[in-house]
Tab-separated table of C-alpha atoms and ligand atoms in Angstrom:
chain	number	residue	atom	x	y	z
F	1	UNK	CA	171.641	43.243	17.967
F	2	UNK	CA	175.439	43.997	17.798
F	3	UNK	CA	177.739	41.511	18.756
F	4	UNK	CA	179.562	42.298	21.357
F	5	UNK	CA	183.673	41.085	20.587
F	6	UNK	CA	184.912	38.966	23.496
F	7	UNK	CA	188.659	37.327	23.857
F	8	UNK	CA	189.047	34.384	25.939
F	9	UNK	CA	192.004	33.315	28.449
F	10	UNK	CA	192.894	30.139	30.113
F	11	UNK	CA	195.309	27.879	31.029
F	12	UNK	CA	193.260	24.747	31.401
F	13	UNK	CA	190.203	22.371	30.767
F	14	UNK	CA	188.281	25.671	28.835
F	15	UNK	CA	184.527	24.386	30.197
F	16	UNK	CA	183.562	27.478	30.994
F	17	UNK	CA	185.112	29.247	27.334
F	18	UNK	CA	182.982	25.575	25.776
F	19	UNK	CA	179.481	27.069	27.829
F	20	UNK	CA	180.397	30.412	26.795
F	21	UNK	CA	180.836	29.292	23.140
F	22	UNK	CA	177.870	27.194	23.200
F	23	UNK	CA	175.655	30.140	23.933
F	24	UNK	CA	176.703	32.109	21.481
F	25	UNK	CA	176.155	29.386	18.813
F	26	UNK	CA	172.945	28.147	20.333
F	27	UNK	CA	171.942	32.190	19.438
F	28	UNK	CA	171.626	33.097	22.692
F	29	UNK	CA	174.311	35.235	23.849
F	30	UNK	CA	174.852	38.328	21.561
F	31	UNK	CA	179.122	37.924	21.842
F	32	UNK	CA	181.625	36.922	19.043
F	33	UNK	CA	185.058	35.022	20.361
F	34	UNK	CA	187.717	37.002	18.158
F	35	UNK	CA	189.980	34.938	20.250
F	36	UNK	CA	191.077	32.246	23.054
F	37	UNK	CA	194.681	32.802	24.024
F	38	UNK	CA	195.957	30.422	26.331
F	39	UNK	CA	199.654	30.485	28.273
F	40	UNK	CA	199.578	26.740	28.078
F	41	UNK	CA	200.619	24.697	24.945
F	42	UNK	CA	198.725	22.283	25.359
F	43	UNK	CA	195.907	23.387	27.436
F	44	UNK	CA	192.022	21.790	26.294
F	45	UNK	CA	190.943	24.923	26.074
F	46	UNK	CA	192.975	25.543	22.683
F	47	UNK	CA	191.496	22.418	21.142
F	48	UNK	CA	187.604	23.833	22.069
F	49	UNK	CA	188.064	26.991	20.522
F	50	UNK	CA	189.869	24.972	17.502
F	51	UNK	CA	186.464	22.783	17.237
F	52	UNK	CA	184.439	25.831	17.257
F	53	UNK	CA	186.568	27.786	14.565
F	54	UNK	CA	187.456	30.146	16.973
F	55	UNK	CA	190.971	31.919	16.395
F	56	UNK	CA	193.066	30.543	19.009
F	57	UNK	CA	196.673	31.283	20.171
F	58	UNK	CA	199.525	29.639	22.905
F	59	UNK	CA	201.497	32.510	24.151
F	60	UNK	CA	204.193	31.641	25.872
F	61	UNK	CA	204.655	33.015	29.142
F	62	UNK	CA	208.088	33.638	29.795
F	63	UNK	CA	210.350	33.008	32.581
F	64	UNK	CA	207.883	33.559	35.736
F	65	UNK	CA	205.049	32.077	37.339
F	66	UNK	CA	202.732	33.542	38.183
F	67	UNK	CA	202.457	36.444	35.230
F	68	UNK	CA	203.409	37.024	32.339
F	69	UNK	CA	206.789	38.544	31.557
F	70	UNK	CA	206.564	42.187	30.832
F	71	UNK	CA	207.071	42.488	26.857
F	72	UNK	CA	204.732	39.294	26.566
F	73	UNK	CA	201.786	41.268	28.452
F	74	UNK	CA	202.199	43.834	25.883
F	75	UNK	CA	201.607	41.443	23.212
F	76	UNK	CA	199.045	40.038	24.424
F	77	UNK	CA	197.116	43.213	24.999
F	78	UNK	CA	198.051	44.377	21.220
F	79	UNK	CA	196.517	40.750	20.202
F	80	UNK	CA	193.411	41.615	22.239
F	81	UNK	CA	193.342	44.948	20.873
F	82	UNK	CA	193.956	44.043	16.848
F	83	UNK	CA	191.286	41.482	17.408
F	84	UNK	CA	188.824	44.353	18.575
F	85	UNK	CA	188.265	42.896	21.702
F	86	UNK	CA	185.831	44.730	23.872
F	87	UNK	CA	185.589	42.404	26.589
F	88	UNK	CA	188.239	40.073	27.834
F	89	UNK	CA	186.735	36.753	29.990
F	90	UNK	CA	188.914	34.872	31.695
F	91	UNK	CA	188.014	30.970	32.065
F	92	UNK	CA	190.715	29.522	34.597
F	93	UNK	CA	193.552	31.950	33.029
F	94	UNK	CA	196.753	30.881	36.090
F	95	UNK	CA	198.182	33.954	36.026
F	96	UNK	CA	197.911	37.635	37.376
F	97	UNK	CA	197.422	40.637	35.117
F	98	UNK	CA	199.042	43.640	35.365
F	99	UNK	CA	199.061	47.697	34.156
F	100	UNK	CA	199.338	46.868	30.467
F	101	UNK	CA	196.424	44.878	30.237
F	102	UNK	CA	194.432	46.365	32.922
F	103	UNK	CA	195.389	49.982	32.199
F	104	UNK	CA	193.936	48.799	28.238
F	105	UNK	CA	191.205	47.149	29.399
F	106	UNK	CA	189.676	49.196	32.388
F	107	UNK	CA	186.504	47.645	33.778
F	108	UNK	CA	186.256	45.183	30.755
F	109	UNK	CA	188.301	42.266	32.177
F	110	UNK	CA	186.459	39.805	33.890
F	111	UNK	CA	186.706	36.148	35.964
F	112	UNK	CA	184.992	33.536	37.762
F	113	UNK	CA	185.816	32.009	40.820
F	114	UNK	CA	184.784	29.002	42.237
F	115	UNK	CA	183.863	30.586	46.002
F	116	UNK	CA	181.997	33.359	47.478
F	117	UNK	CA	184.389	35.516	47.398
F	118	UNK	CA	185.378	37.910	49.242
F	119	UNK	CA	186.007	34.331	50.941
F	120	UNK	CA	188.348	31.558	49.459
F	121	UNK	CA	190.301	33.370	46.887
F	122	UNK	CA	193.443	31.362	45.833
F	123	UNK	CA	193.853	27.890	44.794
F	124	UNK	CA	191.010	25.164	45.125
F	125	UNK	CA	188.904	27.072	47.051
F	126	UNK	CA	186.156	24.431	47.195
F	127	UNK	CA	188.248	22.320	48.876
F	128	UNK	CA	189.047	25.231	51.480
F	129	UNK	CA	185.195	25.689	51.788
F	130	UNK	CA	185.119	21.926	53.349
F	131	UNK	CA	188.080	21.973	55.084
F	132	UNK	CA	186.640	24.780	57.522
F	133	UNK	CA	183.039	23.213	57.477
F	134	UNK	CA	181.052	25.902	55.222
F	135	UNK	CA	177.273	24.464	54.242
F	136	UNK	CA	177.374	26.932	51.721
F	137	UNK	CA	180.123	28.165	49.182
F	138	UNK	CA	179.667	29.004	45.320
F	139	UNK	CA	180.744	30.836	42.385
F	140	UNK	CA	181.497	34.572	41.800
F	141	UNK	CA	182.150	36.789	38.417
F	142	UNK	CA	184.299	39.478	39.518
F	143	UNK	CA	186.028	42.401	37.592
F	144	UNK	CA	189.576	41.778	37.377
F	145	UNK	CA	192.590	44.220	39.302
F	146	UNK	CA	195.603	43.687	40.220
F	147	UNK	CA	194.944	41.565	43.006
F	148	UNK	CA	194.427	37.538	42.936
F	149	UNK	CA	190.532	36.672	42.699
F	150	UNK	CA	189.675	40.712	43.974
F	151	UNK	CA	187.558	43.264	42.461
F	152	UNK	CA	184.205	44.236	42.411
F	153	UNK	CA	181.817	41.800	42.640
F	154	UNK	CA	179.509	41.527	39.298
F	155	UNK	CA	177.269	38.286	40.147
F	156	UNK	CA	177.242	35.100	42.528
F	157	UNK	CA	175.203	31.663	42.578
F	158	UNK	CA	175.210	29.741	46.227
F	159	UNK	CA	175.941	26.047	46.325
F	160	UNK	CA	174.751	24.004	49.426
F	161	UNK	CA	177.380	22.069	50.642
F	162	UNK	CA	175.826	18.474	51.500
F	163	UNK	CA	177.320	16.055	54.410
F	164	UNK	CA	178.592	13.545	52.006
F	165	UNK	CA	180.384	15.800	49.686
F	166	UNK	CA	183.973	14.635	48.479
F	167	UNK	CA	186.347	17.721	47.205
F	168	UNK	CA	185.399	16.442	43.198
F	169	UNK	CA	181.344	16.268	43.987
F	170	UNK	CA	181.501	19.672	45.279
F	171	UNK	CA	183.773	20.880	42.465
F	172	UNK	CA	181.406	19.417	39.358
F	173	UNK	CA	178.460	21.228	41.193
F	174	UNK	CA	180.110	24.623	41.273
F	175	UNK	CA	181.216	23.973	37.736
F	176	UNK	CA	177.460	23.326	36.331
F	177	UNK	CA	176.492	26.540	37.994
F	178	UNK	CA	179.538	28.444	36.745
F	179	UNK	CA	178.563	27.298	33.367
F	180	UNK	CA	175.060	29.356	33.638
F	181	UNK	CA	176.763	32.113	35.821
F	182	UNK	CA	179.076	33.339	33.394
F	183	UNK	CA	177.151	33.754	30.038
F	184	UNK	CA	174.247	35.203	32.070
F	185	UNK	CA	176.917	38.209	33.465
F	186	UNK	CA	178.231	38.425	29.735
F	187	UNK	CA	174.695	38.485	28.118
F	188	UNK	CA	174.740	41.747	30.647
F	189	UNK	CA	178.027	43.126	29.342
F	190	UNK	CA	176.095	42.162	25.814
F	191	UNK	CA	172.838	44.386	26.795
F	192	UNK	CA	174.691	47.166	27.659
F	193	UNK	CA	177.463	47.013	24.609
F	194	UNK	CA	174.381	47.606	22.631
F	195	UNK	CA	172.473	50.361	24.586
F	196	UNK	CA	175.602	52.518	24.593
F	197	UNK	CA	176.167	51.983	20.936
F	198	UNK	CA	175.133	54.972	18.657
F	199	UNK	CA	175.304	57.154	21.962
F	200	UNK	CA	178.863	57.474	21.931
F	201	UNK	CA	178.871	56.020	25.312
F	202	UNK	CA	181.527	54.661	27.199
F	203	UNK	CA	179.816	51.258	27.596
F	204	UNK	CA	181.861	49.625	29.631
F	205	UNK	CA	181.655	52.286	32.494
F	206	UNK	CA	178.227	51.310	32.926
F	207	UNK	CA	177.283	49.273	35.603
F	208	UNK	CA	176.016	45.328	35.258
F	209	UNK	CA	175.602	44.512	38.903
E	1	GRF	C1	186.911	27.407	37.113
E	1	GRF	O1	186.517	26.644	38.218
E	1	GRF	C2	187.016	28.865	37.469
E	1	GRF	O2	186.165	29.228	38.485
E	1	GRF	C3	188.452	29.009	37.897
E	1	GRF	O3	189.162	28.121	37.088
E	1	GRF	C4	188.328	27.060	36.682
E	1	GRF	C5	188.432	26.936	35.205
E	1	GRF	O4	187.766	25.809	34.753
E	1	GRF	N1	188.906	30.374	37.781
E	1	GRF	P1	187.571	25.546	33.218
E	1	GRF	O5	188.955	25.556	32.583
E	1	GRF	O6	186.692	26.624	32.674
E	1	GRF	O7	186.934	24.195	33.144
């Protein structure tokens, strides 16, 4: 089976880039990380991909926020790209993308969220689940646009909410299913990578919902 070339971003803790990277050295996910770039110097998820000899980079951000500054999009995507990234993941990245990366990637960028959306995009949506009383909320994998936590929908897993439930109970049990979520939607993204290979096929225009 070919290995299908991933490139990691995120700004934070990196669990779900340590399940991903688990799978793939347990055998069974059929990725390879070329790369984890984070925006954040010293963000845990550098020092992961460092203890799994995965290339890792900080790139800083620039002067805004919420996104990257224009020229530093850019080099991000031509990092992505000279890595031969075929699939970019990203594992609590803070920050919106825009045209450069999404026009390079189209239909190959993907994220998880820890709601249902369409519902709760945003910040610390589990905490907005309980604050309006859901029983239920959850975890989504969504292909990335231009809009915050928005795109089609690729997969979802449904977390009861239970009466006792503090804001940090309900977050670690969204997080243990995010951790199966996401390298079950990639093992997809995996499947079809190597179907479309030898056919000339644009594999990423193929559906995995
Ligand atoms: C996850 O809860 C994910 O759903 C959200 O950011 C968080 C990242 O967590 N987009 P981690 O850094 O993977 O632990």
């Amino acid at each position: 089976m070919k290995r299908l070339p991933i490139g990691i971003l995120g700004s934070g803790k990196g669990s779900n880039c340590r399940a991903i990277l688990e799978r793939i050295r347990s055998g069974d996910l059929a990725a390879e990380t070329r790369l984890v770039v984070s925006d954040v110097l010293d963000a845990p998820i550098l020092n992961t991909a460092r203890e799994f000899g995965v290339t890792n980079a900080y790139l800083p951000p620039g002067r805004f926020r919420t996104r990257l500054e224009p020229a530093i999009e850019e080099q991000l995507v031509k990092m992505l790209r000279d890595a031969g990234v075929e699939l970019v993941v990203l594992a609590g990245f803070m920050r919106v993308l825009h045209e450069p990366t999404l026009k390079a990637f189209p239909r190959r960028i993907i994220n998880i969220h820890p709601s249902l959306l369409p519902k709760f995009p945003g910040l610390e949506s589990w905490k907005q689940a309980l604050v309006v009383g859901e029983t239920v909320t959850g975890c989504t994998v969504h292909y990335v646009d231009e809009r915050i936590d928005h795109g089609q929908i690729l997969a979802q897993k449904e977390v009861r909410i239970l009466p006792n439930d503090t804001a940090e109970s309900l977050h670690a049990r969204i997080q243990v299913l995010e951790h199966e979520l996401y390298p079950a939607v990639i093992a997809e993204f995996c499947k079809r990578y190597n179907e479309a290979s030898g056919q000339g096929a644009g594999w990423s225009n193929k559906s995995v919902v």
